[in-house]
Coordinates of C-alpha atoms in Angstrom, one line a residue:
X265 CA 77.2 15.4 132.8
X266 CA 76.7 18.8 131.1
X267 CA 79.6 20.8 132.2
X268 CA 81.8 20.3 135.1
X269 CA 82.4 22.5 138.6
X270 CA 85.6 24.1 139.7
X271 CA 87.7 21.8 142.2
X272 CA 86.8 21.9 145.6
X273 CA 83.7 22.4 148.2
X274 CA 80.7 24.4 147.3
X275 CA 79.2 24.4 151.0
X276 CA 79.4 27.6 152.9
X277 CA 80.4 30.1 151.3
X278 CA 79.3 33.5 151.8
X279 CA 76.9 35.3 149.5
X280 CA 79.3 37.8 148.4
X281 CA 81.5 35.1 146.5
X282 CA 81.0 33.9 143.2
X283 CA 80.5 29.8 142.9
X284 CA 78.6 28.0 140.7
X285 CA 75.6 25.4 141.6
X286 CA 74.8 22.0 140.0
X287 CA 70.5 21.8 138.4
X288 CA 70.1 18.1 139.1
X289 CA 67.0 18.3 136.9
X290 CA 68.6 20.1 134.1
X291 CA 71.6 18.6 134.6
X292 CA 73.7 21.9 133.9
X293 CA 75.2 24.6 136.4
X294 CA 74.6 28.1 137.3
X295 CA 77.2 30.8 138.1
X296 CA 76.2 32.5 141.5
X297 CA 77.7 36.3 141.7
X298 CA 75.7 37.6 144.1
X299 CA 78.0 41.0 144.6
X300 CA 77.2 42.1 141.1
X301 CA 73.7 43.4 142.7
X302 CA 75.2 45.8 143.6
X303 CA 76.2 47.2 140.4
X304 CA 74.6 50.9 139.3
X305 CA 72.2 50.6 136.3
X306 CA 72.0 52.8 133.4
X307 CA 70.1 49.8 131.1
X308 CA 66.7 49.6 130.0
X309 CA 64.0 50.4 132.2
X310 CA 60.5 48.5 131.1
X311 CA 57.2 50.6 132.1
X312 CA 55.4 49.0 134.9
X313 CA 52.0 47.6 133.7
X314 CA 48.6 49.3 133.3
X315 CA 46.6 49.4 136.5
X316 CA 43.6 50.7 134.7
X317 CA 42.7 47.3 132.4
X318 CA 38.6 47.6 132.0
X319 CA 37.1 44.6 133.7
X320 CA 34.9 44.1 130.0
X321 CA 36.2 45.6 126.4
X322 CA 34.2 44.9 123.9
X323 CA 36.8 45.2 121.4
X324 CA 39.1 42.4 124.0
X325 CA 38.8 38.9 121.9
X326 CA 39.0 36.8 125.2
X327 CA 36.0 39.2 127.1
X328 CA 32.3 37.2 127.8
X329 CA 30.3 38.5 124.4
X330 CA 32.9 39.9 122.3
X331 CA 33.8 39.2 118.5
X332 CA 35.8 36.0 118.4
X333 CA 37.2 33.8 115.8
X334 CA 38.4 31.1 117.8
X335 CA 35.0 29.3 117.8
X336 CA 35.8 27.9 114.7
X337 CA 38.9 25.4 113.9
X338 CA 38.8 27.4 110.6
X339 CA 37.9 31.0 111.0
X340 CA 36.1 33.5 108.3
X341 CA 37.4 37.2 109.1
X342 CA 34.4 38.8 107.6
X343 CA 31.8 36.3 109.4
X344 CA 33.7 36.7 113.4
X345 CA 31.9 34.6 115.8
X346 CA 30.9 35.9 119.5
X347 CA 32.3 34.6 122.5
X348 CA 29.6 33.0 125.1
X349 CA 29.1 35.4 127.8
X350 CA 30.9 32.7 130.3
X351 CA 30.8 33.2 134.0
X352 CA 34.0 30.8 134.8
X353 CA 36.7 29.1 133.2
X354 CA 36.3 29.2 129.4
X355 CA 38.2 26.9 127.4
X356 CA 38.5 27.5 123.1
X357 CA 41.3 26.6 120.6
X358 CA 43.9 28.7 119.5
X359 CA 43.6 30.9 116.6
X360 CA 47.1 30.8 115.2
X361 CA 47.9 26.9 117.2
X362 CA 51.8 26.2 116.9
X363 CA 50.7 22.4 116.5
X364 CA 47.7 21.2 114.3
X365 CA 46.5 17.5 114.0
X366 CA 46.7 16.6 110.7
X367 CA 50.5 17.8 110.1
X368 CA 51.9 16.5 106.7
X369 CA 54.5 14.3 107.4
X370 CA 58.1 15.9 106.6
X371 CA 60.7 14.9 103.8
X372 CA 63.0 12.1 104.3
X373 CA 66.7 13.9 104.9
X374 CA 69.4 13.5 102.8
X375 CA 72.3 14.3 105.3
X376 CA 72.0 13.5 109.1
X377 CA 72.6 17.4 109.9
X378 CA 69.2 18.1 108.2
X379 CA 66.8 16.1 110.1
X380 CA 63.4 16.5 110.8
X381 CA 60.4 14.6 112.3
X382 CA 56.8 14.5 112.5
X383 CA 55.0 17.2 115.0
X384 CA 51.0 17.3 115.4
X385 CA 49.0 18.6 118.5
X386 CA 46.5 20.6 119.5
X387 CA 46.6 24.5 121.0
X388 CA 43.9 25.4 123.5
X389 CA 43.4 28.5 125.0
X390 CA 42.2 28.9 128.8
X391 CA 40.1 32.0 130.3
X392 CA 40.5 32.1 134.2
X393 CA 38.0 34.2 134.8
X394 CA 34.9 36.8 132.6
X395 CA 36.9 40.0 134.2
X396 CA 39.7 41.5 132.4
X397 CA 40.8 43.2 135.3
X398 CA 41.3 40.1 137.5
X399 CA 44.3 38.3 138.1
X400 CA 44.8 34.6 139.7
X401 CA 46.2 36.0 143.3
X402 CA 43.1 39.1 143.2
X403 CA 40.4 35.7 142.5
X404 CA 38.9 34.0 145.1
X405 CA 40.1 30.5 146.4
X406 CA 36.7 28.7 144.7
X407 CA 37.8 30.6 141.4
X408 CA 41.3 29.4 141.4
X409 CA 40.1 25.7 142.2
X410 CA 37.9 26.5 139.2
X411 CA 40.9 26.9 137.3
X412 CA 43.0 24.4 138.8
X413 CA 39.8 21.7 138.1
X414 CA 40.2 23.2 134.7
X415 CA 43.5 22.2 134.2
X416 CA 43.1 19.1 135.4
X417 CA 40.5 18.1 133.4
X418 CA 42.6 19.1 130.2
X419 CA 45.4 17.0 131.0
X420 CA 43.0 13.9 131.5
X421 CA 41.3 15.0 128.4
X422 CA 44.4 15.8 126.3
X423 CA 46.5 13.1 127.7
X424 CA 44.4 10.6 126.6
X425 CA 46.0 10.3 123.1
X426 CA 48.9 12.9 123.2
X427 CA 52.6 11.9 125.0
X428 CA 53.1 15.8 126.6
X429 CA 50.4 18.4 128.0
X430 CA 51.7 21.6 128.8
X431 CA 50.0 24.0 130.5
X432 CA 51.9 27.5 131.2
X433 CA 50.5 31.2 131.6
X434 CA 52.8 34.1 130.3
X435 CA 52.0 36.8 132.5
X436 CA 52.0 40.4 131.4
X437 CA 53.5 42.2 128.5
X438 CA 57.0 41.9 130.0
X439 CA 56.8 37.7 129.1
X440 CA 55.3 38.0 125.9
X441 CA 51.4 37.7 127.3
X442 CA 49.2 39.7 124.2
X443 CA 45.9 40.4 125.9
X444 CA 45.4 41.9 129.8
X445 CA 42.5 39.2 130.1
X446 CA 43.8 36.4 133.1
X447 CA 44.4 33.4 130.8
X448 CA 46.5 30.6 130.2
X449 CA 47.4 28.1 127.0
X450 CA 47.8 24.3 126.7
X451 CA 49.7 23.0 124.0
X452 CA 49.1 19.4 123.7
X453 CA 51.9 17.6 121.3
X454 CA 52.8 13.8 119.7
X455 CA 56.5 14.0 120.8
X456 CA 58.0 14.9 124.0
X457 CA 59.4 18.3 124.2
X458 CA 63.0 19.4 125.2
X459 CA 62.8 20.1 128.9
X460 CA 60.6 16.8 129.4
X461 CA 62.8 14.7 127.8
X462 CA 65.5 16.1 129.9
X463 CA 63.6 16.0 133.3
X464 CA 62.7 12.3 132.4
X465 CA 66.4 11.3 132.0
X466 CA 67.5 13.1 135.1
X467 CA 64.4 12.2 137.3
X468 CA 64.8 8.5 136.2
X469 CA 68.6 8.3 137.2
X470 CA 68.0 9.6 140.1
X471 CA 65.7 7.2 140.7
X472 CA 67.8 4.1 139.8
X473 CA 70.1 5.4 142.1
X474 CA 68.8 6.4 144.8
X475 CA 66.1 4.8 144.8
X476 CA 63.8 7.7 145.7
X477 CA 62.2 10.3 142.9
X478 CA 64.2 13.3 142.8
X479 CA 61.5 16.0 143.5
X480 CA 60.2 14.0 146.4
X481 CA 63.5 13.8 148.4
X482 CA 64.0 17.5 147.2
X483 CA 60.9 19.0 148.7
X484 CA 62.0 16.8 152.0
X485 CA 65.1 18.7 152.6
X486 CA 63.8 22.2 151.9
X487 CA 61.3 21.4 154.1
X488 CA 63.6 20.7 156.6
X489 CA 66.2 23.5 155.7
X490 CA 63.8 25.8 155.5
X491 CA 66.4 28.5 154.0
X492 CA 64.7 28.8 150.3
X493 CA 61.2 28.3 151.6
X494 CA 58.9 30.8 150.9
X495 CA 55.3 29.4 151.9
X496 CA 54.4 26.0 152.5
X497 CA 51.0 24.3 153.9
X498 CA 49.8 20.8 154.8
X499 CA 50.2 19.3 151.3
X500 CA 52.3 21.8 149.2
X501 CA 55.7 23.5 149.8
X502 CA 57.1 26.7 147.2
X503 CA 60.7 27.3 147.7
X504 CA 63.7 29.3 145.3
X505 CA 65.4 26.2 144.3
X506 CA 69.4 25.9 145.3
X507 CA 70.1 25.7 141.6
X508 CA 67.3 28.7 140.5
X509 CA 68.3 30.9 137.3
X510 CA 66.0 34.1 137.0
X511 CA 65.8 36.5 140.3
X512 CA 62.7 35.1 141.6
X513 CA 62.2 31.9 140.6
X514 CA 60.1 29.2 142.3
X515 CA 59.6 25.8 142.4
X516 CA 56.2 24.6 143.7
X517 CA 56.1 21.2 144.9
X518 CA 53.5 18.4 146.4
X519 CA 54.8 17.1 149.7
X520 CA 53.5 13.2 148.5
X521 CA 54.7 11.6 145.6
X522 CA 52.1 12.7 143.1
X523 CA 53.0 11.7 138.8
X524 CA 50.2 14.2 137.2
X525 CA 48.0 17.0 138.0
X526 CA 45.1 14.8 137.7
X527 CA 46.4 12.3 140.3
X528 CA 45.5 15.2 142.9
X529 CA 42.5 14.7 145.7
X530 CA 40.3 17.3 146.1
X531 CA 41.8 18.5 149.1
X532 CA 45.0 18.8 147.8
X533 CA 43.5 20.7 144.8
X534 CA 42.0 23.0 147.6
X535 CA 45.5 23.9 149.5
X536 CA 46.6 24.1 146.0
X537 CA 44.5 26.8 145.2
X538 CA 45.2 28.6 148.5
X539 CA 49.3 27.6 148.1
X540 CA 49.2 29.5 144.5
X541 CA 47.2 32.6 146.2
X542 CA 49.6 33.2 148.7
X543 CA 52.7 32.9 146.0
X544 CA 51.2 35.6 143.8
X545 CA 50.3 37.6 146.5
X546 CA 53.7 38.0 147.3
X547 CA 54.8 38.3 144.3
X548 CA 52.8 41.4 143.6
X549 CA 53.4 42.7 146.9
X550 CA 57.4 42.4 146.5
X551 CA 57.5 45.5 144.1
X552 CA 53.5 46.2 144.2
X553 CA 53.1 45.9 140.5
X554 CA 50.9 42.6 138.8
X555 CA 54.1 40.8 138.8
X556 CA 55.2 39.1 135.4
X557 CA 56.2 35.5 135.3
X558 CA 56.3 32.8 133.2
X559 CA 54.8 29.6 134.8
X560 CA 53.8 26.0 133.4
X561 CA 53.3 22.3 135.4
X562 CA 55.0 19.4 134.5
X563 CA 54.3 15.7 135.5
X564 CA 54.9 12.4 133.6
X565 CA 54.1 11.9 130.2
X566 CA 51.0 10.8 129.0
X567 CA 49.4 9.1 125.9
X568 CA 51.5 5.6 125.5
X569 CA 53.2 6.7 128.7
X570 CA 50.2 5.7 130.8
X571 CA 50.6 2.1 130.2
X572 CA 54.5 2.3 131.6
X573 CA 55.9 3.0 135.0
X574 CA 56.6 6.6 135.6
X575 CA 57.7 6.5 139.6
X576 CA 60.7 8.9 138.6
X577 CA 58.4 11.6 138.0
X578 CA 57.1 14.5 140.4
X579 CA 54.4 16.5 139.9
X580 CA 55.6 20.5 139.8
X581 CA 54.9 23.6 138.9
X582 CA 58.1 26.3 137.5
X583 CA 57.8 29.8 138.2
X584 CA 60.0 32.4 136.1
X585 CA 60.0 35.8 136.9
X586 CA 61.8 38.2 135.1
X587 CA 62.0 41.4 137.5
X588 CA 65.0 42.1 139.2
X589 CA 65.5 45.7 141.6
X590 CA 62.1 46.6 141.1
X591 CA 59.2 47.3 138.8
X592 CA 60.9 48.7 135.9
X593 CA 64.2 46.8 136.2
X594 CA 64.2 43.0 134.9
X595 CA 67.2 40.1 134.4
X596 CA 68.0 39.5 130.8
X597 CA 69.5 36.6 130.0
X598 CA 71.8 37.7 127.3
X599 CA 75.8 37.3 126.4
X600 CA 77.2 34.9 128.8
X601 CA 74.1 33.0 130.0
X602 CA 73.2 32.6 125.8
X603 CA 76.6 31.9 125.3
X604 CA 78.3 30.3 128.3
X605 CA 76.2 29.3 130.7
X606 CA 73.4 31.2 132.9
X607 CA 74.2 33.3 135.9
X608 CA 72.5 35.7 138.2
X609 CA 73.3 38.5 140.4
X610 CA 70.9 37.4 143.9
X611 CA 71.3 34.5 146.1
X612 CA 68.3 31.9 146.4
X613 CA 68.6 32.1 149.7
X614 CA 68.4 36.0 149.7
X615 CA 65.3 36.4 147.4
X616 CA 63.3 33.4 149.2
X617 CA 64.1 35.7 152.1
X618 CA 62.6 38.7 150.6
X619 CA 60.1 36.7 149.9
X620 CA 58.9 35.0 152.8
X621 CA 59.0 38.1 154.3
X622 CA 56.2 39.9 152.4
X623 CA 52.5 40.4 153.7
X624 CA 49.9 37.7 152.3
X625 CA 47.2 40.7 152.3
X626 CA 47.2 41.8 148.6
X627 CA 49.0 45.8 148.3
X628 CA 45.8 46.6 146.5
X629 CA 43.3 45.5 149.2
X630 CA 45.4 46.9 152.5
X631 CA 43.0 49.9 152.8
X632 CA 39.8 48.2 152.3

């Protein structure tokens, strides 16, 4: 195991005590110090984002019609191409991709502290929607099935010959997200990445001892709890997970066992779509600011992985927002969580209640 708990129960205790609290996914603990909310705050204070984001920019590189170069695999500054003017999902590879497909293959090492391996792959970049001044919980529920058919098909697609398909949207400046145009990026590599070897291993013990996948019997007893829920419908539940890390953190989950996102039914792609638009609803509502997150699905490994049996895995989708006291004031994860282990300052059980509690009608549409 990585890391061990203090001696004695973790059940019951009240929110104002410190405890920690075991990530059967990741395999690690969190410190819980929920007091230290209560702390004043004299740090950084981030500027909440633009409200005025011009739904077409000529000079935007993702907008329908605009100058882009990532039409071509290799690009010519002084002969841009022009983007299609799309009226939907629009898909295009990356201009600067972190993996290519023709990779040389590194040096052999000399010392086993110097290793390295092969890494190719494929970068693709996803427009949700032609407006820049859209975001996925201001689209309607046929544009976010658009997107979620999108998705799909680039996991069929990509998975066809790559191991791992990740697909993740950094939203807002806050996370890192470049360009105010509602997007998303799939990075489709030849090895399997950190996190997924580690949900593998931990999803497949479980497994083997249980004799349930992990994620399944998970979303069960939230379900059933009910304390961490935050919405939930016929086919999808979204809870703060016991072991969460940032603030407000989510975990959305399929109620039946489902291995990839292209295993869904259309139905369950459609309370997907409607599951996802009440999440970031609330999420914007909670400080009424486009709330930043970043968010990415994972499922069972594809490529080779298609031929073997994958019952461990679980469909689901991570949520990590960074925001913490409101708008301007976010959770770093720096000194002890770097260099010790990761804590936060809010219960899961207080932040799903915060947000369960918000309105599902957008802050931006209340007076229409």
């Amino acid at each position: 195991a990585a890391g061990s708990a203090p001696d004695g129960p973790l059940l019951s205790l009240p929110a104002e005590h410190q405890h920690v609290r075991y990530n059967p996914l990741r395999d690690d603990w969190v410190l819980v110090s929920a007091h230290r909310v209560k702390r004043p705050w004299q740090g950084q204070l981030e500027k909440p984002p633009p409200e005025d984001v011009p739904r077409w920019d000529p000079k935007n590189p993702l907008d329908p019609g605009s100058p882009c170069h990532s039409l071509l695999p290799s690009y010519h500054l002084s002969h841009p191409q022009v983007n299609p003017k799309y009226e939907g999902t629009f898909v295009f590879p990356n201009d600067f991709p972190a993996l290519q497909p023709d990779a040389p293959e590194p040096d052999d090492s000399d010392h086993p502290l110097f290793r390295a391996a092969p890494a190719r792959g494929v970068c693709k970049v996803m427009c949700f929607h032609p407006w820049s001044d859209l975001t996925l919980p201001l689209m309607s529920l046929p544009e976010i099935r658009a997107v979620i058919d999108a998705w799909a098909e680039l996991a069929t697609e990509l998975g066809a010959s790559y191991p791992w398909v990740q697909i993740f949207e950094n939203k807002g400046a806050m996370m890192g997200c470049s360009n105010p145009h509602p997007h998303c990026q799939v990075w489709a590599s030849s090895f399997l990445p950190n996190e997924a070897c580690l949900e593998d291993r931990t999803q497949r013990q479980h497994l083997s001892q249980h004799g349930v996948p992990m994620l399944l019997e998970y979303a069960e007893q939230e379900a059933r709890r009910k304390e961490r829920l935050v919405v939930e419908n016929a086919d999808w539940l979204v809870v703060v997970p016991y072991w969460a890390t940032w603030p407000y953190q989510t975990l959305l989950l399929p109620r039946r066992h489902v291995c990839r996102l292209q295993d869904l039914s259309d139905s369950e792609k459609d309370s997907l779509a409607s599951i996802m638009q009440r999440l970031l609803i609330k999420y914007d509502n909670l400080f009424e600011v486009s709330f930043p997150y970043s968010m990415g699905w994972h499922g069972a490994p594809t490529g080779p992985y298609l031929e073997e049996d994958c019952r461990h895995w679980q469909l689901h989708a991570h949520y990590y927002p960074p925001l913490l006291r409101s708008a301007t004031v976010r959770k770093f994860m720096v000194g002890y969580e770097m260099l010790a282990q990761v804590q936060r300052d809010l219960t899961p059980e207080q932040a799903a209640e915060r947000l369960r509690s918000l309105p599902e009608v957008h802050y931006k549409k209340r007076a229409e």
